[in-house]
């Protein structure tokens, strides 16, 4: 469906066209009309399906069409679990809203709050925040959410997983009860659905793909390999497929750092992003990866959540995740926006039970890796 059939206002249409989008994706054309209509929405969509635009575009439109009730104040809040996602969402708002007089700010921990606070003082219409920093700044009296019109909980499953549930509950108490609420998640376990129903009013539920399914555009395979052989296997895969850019998932921060050292020793440029790295180091690693200065980015789940990297051809699970939904998120970093992708998972003896639960969740047996994969 074309964006213009969704009755998107001209300044946003112009920005969307400039971004090169011709058609709305399923989550976009199914969700946008309800959001524009003022409904609460639960959106369940795979990663890489255009989920961010499905809320950013109608929010921009609603904020433009509805006059602010007070002159200054935060009108929309997007809560998201990680710093990278906060930045990414704010970049999306900037792209789609470039012809609108609406201001955005992403706030997150790990960096000084000084700039964030001075931006807030100037006035912000759309605030994109991680829960910890938001709570901090609310407690310091730098943020007042009484003017809020729209609240978005992004990556809700992960948010609750990462122990943010109490923060989210506290934040919910500080926003007006008369508001529009939207909840997005790639997976929808039953506890998320019941949490969602506790703060959404008559939500319209939109599922664009079967729950927890993985994108068809991703060629998945599994390699049964002993721990000691993983490094050699990884190097040979990187070489055999002449992989220009791959994202490798490690379960631990220590494991990620160790793998970087081992690959660098073999002359393969690599960097790690995880929770112990400073925000600057994380952004640098990501920039170097996007600019092809490093071929391999090694990430733990926390750091890699939701990251959008164009032309990421390969994801490798150096270790399988022990939470099956995480597998769906990890491999969803590739095969995005109509491109094809490859996801190769290493499975040692101890992880066979994890593989079983993943296969149960995605509803099929992942084929074994072969040389032609
Ligand atoms: P997301 O699921 O929000 O992380 O989006 C995944 C990618 O799809 C991002 O790179 C977006 O810029 C891109 N994208 C979003 N909507 C569209 C669209 N309608 N057409 C083409 N690409 C899109």
Short mmCIF file of C-alpha atoms and ligand atoms in Angstrom, two decimals:
data_model
loop_
_atom_site.label_atom_id
_atom_site.label_comp_id
_atom_site.label_asym_id
_atom_site.label_seq_id
_atom_site.Cartn_x
_atom_site.Cartn_y
_atom_site.Cartn_z
CA UNK A 1 0.00 0.00 0.00
CA UNK A 2 1.25 3.49 -0.83
CA UNK A 3 1.79 6.02 1.91
CA UNK A 4 -0.52 8.46 0.23
CA UNK A 5 -3.44 6.05 0.67
CA UNK A 6 -2.84 6.35 4.40
CA UNK A 7 -3.67 10.06 4.31
CA UNK A 8 -0.27 11.12 5.48
CA UNK A 9 0.21 14.89 5.50
CA UNK A 10 2.36 16.49 2.84
CA UNK A 11 5.48 17.41 4.89
CA UNK A 12 5.78 13.80 6.09
CA UNK A 13 5.07 12.43 2.59
CA UNK A 14 7.89 14.60 1.28
CA UNK A 15 10.30 13.21 3.90
CA UNK A 16 9.20 9.61 3.34
CA UNK A 17 9.68 9.99 -0.42
CA UNK A 18 13.09 11.54 0.18
CA UNK A 19 13.99 8.51 2.36
CA UNK A 20 13.26 6.38 -0.71
CA UNK A 21 10.20 4.56 0.63
CA UNK A 22 7.55 3.89 -1.97
CA UNK A 23 5.22 1.50 -0.20
CA UNK A 24 4.21 1.19 3.43
CA UNK A 25 5.21 -2.10 5.06
CA UNK A 26 2.45 -4.33 6.56
CA UNK A 27 2.97 -3.13 10.14
CA UNK A 28 2.83 0.42 8.82
CA UNK A 29 -0.34 0.19 6.76
CA UNK A 30 -2.13 -1.87 9.40
CA UNK A 31 -1.13 0.30 12.36
CA UNK A 32 -0.98 3.88 11.08
CA UNK A 33 -4.77 4.33 10.50
CA UNK A 34 -5.57 3.21 14.07
CA UNK A 35 -2.94 5.45 15.61
CA UNK A 36 -4.18 8.39 13.55
CA UNK A 37 -7.68 7.56 14.77
CA UNK A 38 -6.52 7.91 18.38
CA UNK A 39 -6.71 4.22 19.32
CA UNK A 40 -4.40 2.47 21.74
CA UNK A 41 -2.47 -0.15 19.81
CA UNK A 42 -0.51 -3.31 20.53
CA UNK A 43 1.77 -3.95 17.56
CA UNK A 44 3.53 -7.24 17.19
CA UNK A 45 5.99 -7.23 14.34
CA UNK A 46 9.29 -8.80 13.47
CA UNK A 47 12.40 -6.70 13.73
CA UNK A 48 13.29 -4.96 10.48
CA UNK A 49 9.71 -4.63 9.33
CA UNK A 50 9.54 -0.86 9.62
CA UNK A 51 8.14 -0.86 13.14
CA UNK A 52 9.71 2.48 14.09
CA UNK A 53 8.09 4.39 11.23
CA UNK A 54 4.76 2.75 12.04
CA UNK A 55 4.60 4.81 15.22
CA UNK A 56 6.91 7.75 14.40
CA UNK A 57 4.94 8.82 11.30
CA UNK A 58 1.47 8.95 12.89
CA UNK A 59 2.84 10.53 16.06
CA UNK A 60 4.37 13.33 14.02
CA UNK A 61 1.10 13.75 12.17
CA UNK A 62 -1.02 13.82 15.34
CA UNK A 63 1.29 16.31 17.03
CA UNK A 64 1.10 18.53 13.97
CA UNK A 65 -2.67 18.32 13.61
CA UNK A 66 -3.63 18.60 17.28
CA UNK A 67 -2.76 21.93 18.77
CA UNK A 68 -0.67 21.66 21.92
CA UNK A 69 -2.79 22.31 25.00
CA UNK A 70 0.06 24.16 26.66
CA UNK A 71 2.82 26.15 25.01
CA UNK A 72 5.73 24.06 26.15
CA UNK A 73 5.97 20.53 27.36
CA UNK A 74 6.77 17.01 26.30
CA UNK A 75 3.95 15.75 24.07
CA UNK A 76 5.15 12.25 23.17
CA UNK A 77 7.37 9.84 25.08
CA UNK A 78 8.97 6.74 23.60
CA UNK A 79 10.50 4.36 26.11
CA UNK A 80 13.03 1.94 24.72
CA UNK A 81 15.45 -0.46 26.42
CA UNK A 82 18.86 0.52 25.02
CA UNK A 83 20.88 3.61 24.24
CA UNK A 84 21.48 2.60 20.64
CA UNK A 85 17.78 2.16 20.05
CA UNK A 86 17.03 5.55 21.61
CA UNK A 87 19.46 7.17 19.17
CA UNK A 88 18.09 5.17 16.25
CA UNK A 89 14.48 6.09 17.02
CA UNK A 90 15.38 9.74 17.38
CA UNK A 91 17.18 9.58 13.99
CA UNK A 92 13.97 8.15 12.53
CA UNK A 93 11.91 11.01 13.98
CA UNK A 94 14.39 13.46 12.52
CA UNK A 95 14.14 11.85 9.10
CA UNK A 96 10.35 11.72 8.91
CA UNK A 97 9.87 15.04 10.67
CA UNK A 98 12.50 17.06 8.86
CA UNK A 99 9.89 19.38 7.32
CA UNK A 100 7.97 19.88 10.56
CA UNK A 101 8.63 22.30 13.41
CA UNK A 102 8.77 19.51 15.99
CA UNK A 103 11.73 18.96 18.32
CA UNK A 104 13.13 15.61 19.46
CA UNK A 105 15.59 14.48 22.06
CA UNK A 106 17.02 11.10 22.97
CA UNK A 107 18.12 10.71 26.58
CA UNK A 108 20.01 7.70 27.88
CA UNK A 109 22.52 6.75 30.53
CA UNK A 110 26.25 6.16 30.20
CA UNK A 111 26.92 9.75 29.15
CA UNK A 112 26.87 13.07 31.01
CA UNK A 113 23.40 14.47 31.56
CA UNK A 114 24.51 18.09 31.07
CA UNK A 115 23.68 18.37 27.37
CA UNK A 116 20.47 16.41 27.79
CA UNK A 117 19.30 18.74 30.57
CA UNK A 118 20.14 21.87 28.60
CA UNK A 119 18.21 20.53 25.59
CA UNK A 120 15.26 19.74 27.83
CA UNK A 121 15.27 23.31 29.13
CA UNK A 122 14.96 24.63 25.59
CA UNK A 123 11.79 22.57 25.18
CA UNK A 124 11.27 19.19 23.56
CA UNK A 125 8.12 17.85 21.86
CA UNK A 126 9.14 14.20 21.48
CA UNK A 127 11.30 12.56 24.10
CA UNK A 128 12.92 9.20 23.42
CA UNK A 129 14.34 7.68 26.57
CA UNK A 130 15.79 4.67 28.27
CA UNK A 131 13.98 4.04 31.57
CA UNK A 132 16.92 4.58 33.95
CA UNK A 133 17.96 8.03 32.73
CA UNK A 134 14.35 9.10 32.40
CA UNK A 135 13.64 8.17 36.03
CA UNK A 136 16.81 9.97 37.12
CA UNK A 137 15.89 13.19 35.38
CA UNK A 138 12.29 13.02 36.56
CA UNK A 139 13.55 12.64 40.13
CA UNK A 140 15.86 15.63 39.67
CA UNK A 141 12.89 17.70 38.54
CA UNK A 142 14.25 18.17 35.01
CA UNK A 143 11.36 16.40 33.32
CA UNK A 144 7.66 16.95 33.74
CA UNK A 145 5.39 14.56 31.88
CA UNK A 146 2.06 16.16 32.74
CA UNK A 147 1.65 17.51 29.21
CA UNK A 148 2.08 14.08 27.60
CA UNK A 149 -0.39 13.11 24.88
CA UNK A 150 1.15 9.92 23.47
CA UNK A 151 3.12 7.20 25.23
CA UNK A 152 5.01 4.43 23.40
CA UNK A 153 6.56 1.36 24.97
CA UNK A 154 8.94 -0.03 22.38
CA UNK A 155 10.49 -3.52 22.47
CA UNK A 156 8.19 -4.23 25.39
CA UNK A 157 9.21 -7.85 25.85
CA UNK A 158 12.85 -6.96 26.18
CA UNK A 159 12.08 -4.05 28.41
CA UNK A 160 10.38 -6.30 30.90
CA UNK A 161 13.10 -8.93 30.47
CA UNK A 162 15.82 -6.48 31.30
CA UNK A 163 14.28 -5.73 34.65
CA UNK A 164 12.79 -2.40 33.64
CA UNK A 165 9.29 -3.36 34.71
CA UNK A 166 9.38 -1.37 37.96
CA UNK A 167 10.77 1.69 36.20
CA UNK A 168 8.04 1.41 33.61
CA UNK A 169 5.37 1.14 36.31
CA UNK A 170 6.73 4.22 38.10
CA UNK A 171 6.83 6.18 34.86
CA UNK A 172 3.26 5.17 34.05
CA UNK A 173 2.18 6.77 37.35
CA UNK A 174 3.71 10.07 36.28
CA UNK A 175 1.96 10.44 32.94
CA UNK A 176 -1.61 11.64 32.45
CA UNK A 177 -4.23 8.91 32.48
CA UNK A 178 -5.90 10.58 29.50
CA UNK A 179 -3.41 9.73 26.77
CA UNK A 180 -2.92 7.47 23.79
CA UNK A 181 -0.71 4.46 24.50
CA UNK A 182 1.08 2.24 22.02
CA UNK A 183 3.01 -0.91 22.73
CA UNK A 184 5.37 -2.58 20.28
CA UNK A 185 7.13 -5.85 20.59
CA UNK A 186 8.62 -8.43 18.27
CA UNK A 187 7.49 -11.27 20.48
CA UNK A 188 4.37 -11.38 22.60
CA UNK A 189 4.61 -13.80 25.52
CA UNK A 190 1.42 -13.96 27.59
CA UNK A 191 2.88 -11.98 30.51
CA UNK A 192 3.58 -9.06 28.15
CA UNK A 193 0.06 -9.18 26.84
CA UNK A 194 -1.43 -9.06 30.33
CA UNK A 195 0.92 -6.22 31.33
CA UNK A 196 -0.09 -4.39 28.16
CA UNK A 197 -3.75 -4.73 28.98
CA UNK A 198 -3.10 -3.23 32.41
CA UNK A 199 -2.31 0.19 30.94
CA UNK A 200 -3.83 0.24 27.45
CA UNK A 201 -7.49 1.07 26.93
CA UNK A 202 -9.36 -1.16 24.46
CA UNK A 203 -6.24 -1.65 22.39
CA UNK A 204 -6.39 -2.74 18.79
CA UNK A 205 -4.02 -5.66 18.44
CA UNK A 206 -2.03 -5.95 15.25
CA UNK A 207 0.07 -8.97 14.39
CA UNK A 208 1.74 -8.75 11.05
CA UNK A 209 3.38 -12.16 11.17
CA UNK A 210 2.78 -15.25 13.23
CA UNK A 211 4.07 -14.57 16.73
CA UNK A 212 7.80 -15.24 17.12
CA UNK A 213 8.26 -16.35 13.56
CA UNK A 214 11.50 -15.50 11.82
CA UNK A 215 11.66 -13.62 8.53
CA UNK A 216 11.59 -15.73 5.36
CA UNK A 217 14.34 -13.55 3.96
CA UNK A 218 16.81 -15.09 6.42
CA UNK A 219 18.59 -18.27 5.47
CA UNK A 220 19.09 -20.05 8.80
CA UNK A 221 21.42 -22.91 9.60
CA UNK A 222 23.01 -24.56 12.60
CA UNK A 223 26.56 -25.99 12.96
CA UNK A 224 27.14 -28.65 15.58
CA UNK A 225 30.61 -27.85 16.84
CA UNK A 226 32.65 -28.36 19.98
CA UNK A 227 33.61 -25.27 21.97
CA UNK A 228 37.31 -25.60 21.18
CA UNK A 229 36.60 -25.64 17.45
CA UNK A 230 34.36 -22.58 17.30
CA UNK A 231 37.10 -20.04 16.58
CA UNK A 232 38.49 -21.98 13.62
CA UNK A 233 35.03 -22.56 12.27
CA UNK A 234 34.19 -18.87 12.53
CA UNK A 235 37.37 -17.85 10.71
CA UNK A 236 36.75 -20.35 7.94
CA UNK A 237 33.14 -19.18 7.53
CA UNK A 238 34.23 -15.53 7.38
CA UNK A 239 36.75 -16.43 4.73
CA UNK A 240 34.79 -18.94 2.70
CA UNK A 241 31.84 -16.63 2.18
CA UNK A 242 34.09 -13.53 1.84
CA UNK A 243 31.84 -11.91 4.40
CA UNK A 244 32.22 -8.15 4.36
CA UNK A 245 30.13 -7.45 7.41
CA UNK A 246 29.00 -9.82 10.09
CA UNK A 247 27.50 -9.44 13.50
CA UNK A 248 28.55 -12.13 15.95
CA UNK A 249 26.65 -12.75 19.15
CA UNK A 250 28.36 -13.81 22.30
CA UNK A 251 26.61 -14.63 25.55
CA UNK A 252 29.05 -12.79 27.81
CA UNK A 253 30.96 -9.51 27.78
CA UNK A 254 34.16 -11.36 28.59
CA UNK A 255 33.55 -13.81 25.74
CA UNK A 256 33.01 -10.91 23.35
CA UNK A 257 36.30 -9.22 24.33
CA UNK A 258 38.18 -12.50 24.10
CA UNK A 259 36.86 -13.19 20.61
CA UNK A 260 37.90 -9.72 19.42
CA UNK A 261 41.48 -10.40 20.56
CA UNK A 262 41.52 -13.83 18.91
CA UNK A 263 40.24 -12.47 15.59
CA UNK A 264 42.58 -9.47 15.61
CA UNK A 265 45.47 -11.91 16.11
CA UNK A 266 44.40 -13.57 12.86
CA UNK A 267 44.33 -10.21 11.08
CA UNK A 268 40.54 -9.86 11.11
CA UNK A 269 39.45 -6.35 12.13
CA UNK A 270 36.87 -6.68 14.88
CA UNK A 271 35.36 -4.76 17.79
CA UNK A 272 32.98 -5.53 20.60
CA UNK A 273 29.95 -3.71 21.96
CA UNK A 274 28.51 -4.61 25.32
CA UNK A 275 27.30 -3.10 28.56
CA UNK A 276 30.78 -2.58 30.06
CA UNK A 277 31.95 -0.40 27.17
CA UNK A 278 31.51 3.35 27.45
CA UNK A 279 28.81 4.88 25.30
CA UNK A 280 31.49 6.52 23.16
CA UNK A 281 33.27 3.22 22.59
CA UNK A 282 29.95 1.63 21.61
CA UNK A 283 29.09 4.38 19.16
CA UNK A 284 32.62 4.30 17.68
CA UNK A 285 32.52 0.54 17.18
CA UNK A 286 29.14 0.85 15.50
CA UNK A 287 30.28 3.71 13.25
CA UNK A 288 33.44 1.82 12.24
CA UNK A 289 31.32 -1.19 11.43
CA UNK A 290 28.85 0.81 9.37
CA UNK A 291 31.73 2.52 7.53
CA UNK A 292 33.44 -0.79 6.80
CA UNK A 293 36.51 -0.04 8.90
CA UNK A 294 35.87 -3.28 10.78
CA UNK A 295 34.40 -6.43 9.30
CA UNK A 296 33.22 -8.11 12.41
CA UNK A 297 31.21 -6.69 15.27
CA UNK A 298 30.82 -8.82 18.34
CA UNK A 299 27.91 -8.02 20.56
CA UNK A 300 26.09 -9.20 23.60
CA UNK A 301 22.30 -9.13 23.48
CA UNK A 302 21.93 -6.00 25.56
CA UNK A 303 24.06 -3.89 23.24
CA UNK A 304 22.78 -5.31 19.99
CA UNK A 305 19.10 -5.03 20.62
CA UNK A 306 17.24 -3.40 17.76
CA UNK A 307 20.34 -2.18 15.98
CA UNK A 308 19.66 -1.37 12.35
CA UNK A 309 22.64 -1.89 10.09
CA UNK A 310 22.14 -1.60 6.35
CA UNK A 311 23.46 -4.46 4.26
CA UNK A 312 24.30 -6.71 7.15
CA UNK A 313 24.57 -9.99 5.32
CA UNK A 314 25.47 -12.39 8.13
CA UNK A 315 24.63 -12.98 11.76
CA UNK A 316 26.55 -15.65 13.62
CA UNK A 317 25.46 -16.99 16.99
CA UNK A 318 28.81 -17.94 18.46
CA UNK A 319 26.77 -19.20 21.34
CA UNK A 320 23.05 -19.84 21.15
CA UNK A 321 20.95 -17.68 23.45
CA UNK A 322 19.25 -19.42 26.36
CA UNK A 323 16.07 -17.36 25.92
CA UNK A 324 14.45 -18.57 22.68
CA UNK A 325 12.86 -15.20 21.81
CA UNK A 326 16.37 -13.71 21.80
CA UNK A 327 17.22 -15.90 18.82
CA UNK A 328 14.47 -14.21 16.82
CA UNK A 329 15.78 -10.78 17.75
CA UNK A 330 19.38 -11.65 17.01
CA UNK A 331 18.85 -13.07 13.56
CA UNK A 332 16.41 -10.24 12.81
CA UNK A 333 19.44 -7.93 12.50
CA UNK A 334 19.91 -9.39 9.01
CA UNK A 335 17.44 -9.86 6.15
CA UNK A 336 15.98 -6.42 6.87
CA UNK A 337 13.95 -4.13 4.64
CA UNK A 338 13.67 -6.57 1.77
CA UNK A 339 17.32 -7.75 1.72
CA UNK A 340 18.32 -11.36 2.12
CA UNK A 341 20.39 -12.46 5.07
CA UNK A 342 22.16 -15.48 6.48
CA UNK A 343 22.11 -16.58 10.12
CA UNK A 344 24.49 -19.31 11.21
CA UNK A 345 24.30 -20.67 14.75
CA UNK A 346 27.01 -22.63 16.53
CA UNK A 347 25.65 -25.30 18.82
CA UNK A 348 27.88 -27.23 21.19
CA UNK A 349 26.76 -30.23 23.22
CA UNK A 350 25.63 -28.17 26.18
CA UNK A 351 23.44 -26.00 23.99
CA UNK A 352 21.38 -28.70 22.34
CA UNK A 353 18.53 -28.05 24.79
CA UNK A 354 18.59 -24.35 23.87
CA UNK A 355 18.39 -25.28 20.20
CA UNK A 356 15.37 -27.44 20.96
CA UNK A 357 13.49 -24.59 22.63
CA UNK A 358 14.37 -22.22 19.79
CA UNK A 359 13.06 -24.66 17.20
CA UNK A 360 9.88 -25.11 19.23
CA UNK A 361 9.33 -21.35 19.30
CA UNK A 362 9.99 -20.71 15.61
CA UNK A 363 8.07 -23.81 14.62
CA UNK A 364 10.63 -25.52 12.42
CA UNK A 365 13.87 -27.47 12.52
CA UNK A 366 16.83 -25.30 11.55
CA UNK A 367 18.74 -27.09 8.78
CA UNK A 368 22.32 -28.12 9.35
CA UNK A 369 25.01 -25.83 7.93
CA UNK A 370 26.63 -27.13 4.78
CA UNK A 371 29.40 -25.69 2.63
CA UNK A 372 26.85 -24.27 0.22
CA UNK A 373 24.87 -22.44 2.92
P1 LIG B 1 12.71 -0.94 11.81
O1 LIG B 1 11.91 -2.21 11.81
O2 LIG B 1 11.92 0.24 12.27
O3 LIG B 1 14.01 -1.07 12.56
O4 LIG B 1 13.08 -0.59 10.28
C1 LIG B 1 13.95 -1.39 9.52
C2 LIG B 1 14.49 -0.66 8.29
O5 LIG B 1 13.50 -0.51 7.30
C3 LIG B 1 15.04 0.73 8.56
O6 LIG B 1 16.28 0.83 7.90
C4 LIG B 1 14.04 1.66 7.91
O7 LIG B 1 14.67 2.83 7.44
C5 LIG B 1 13.51 0.82 6.77
N1 LIG B 1 12.11 1.13 6.39
C6 LIG B 1 11.10 1.46 7.22
N2 LIG B 1 9.95 1.63 6.53
C7 LIG B 1 10.22 1.41 5.23
C8 LIG B 1 9.44 1.42 4.01
N3 LIG B 1 8.14 1.72 4.03
N4 LIG B 1 10.07 1.13 2.86
C9 LIG B 1 11.40 0.84 2.86
N5 LIG B 1 12.19 0.79 3.95
C10 LIG B 1 11.62 1.07 5.14
#
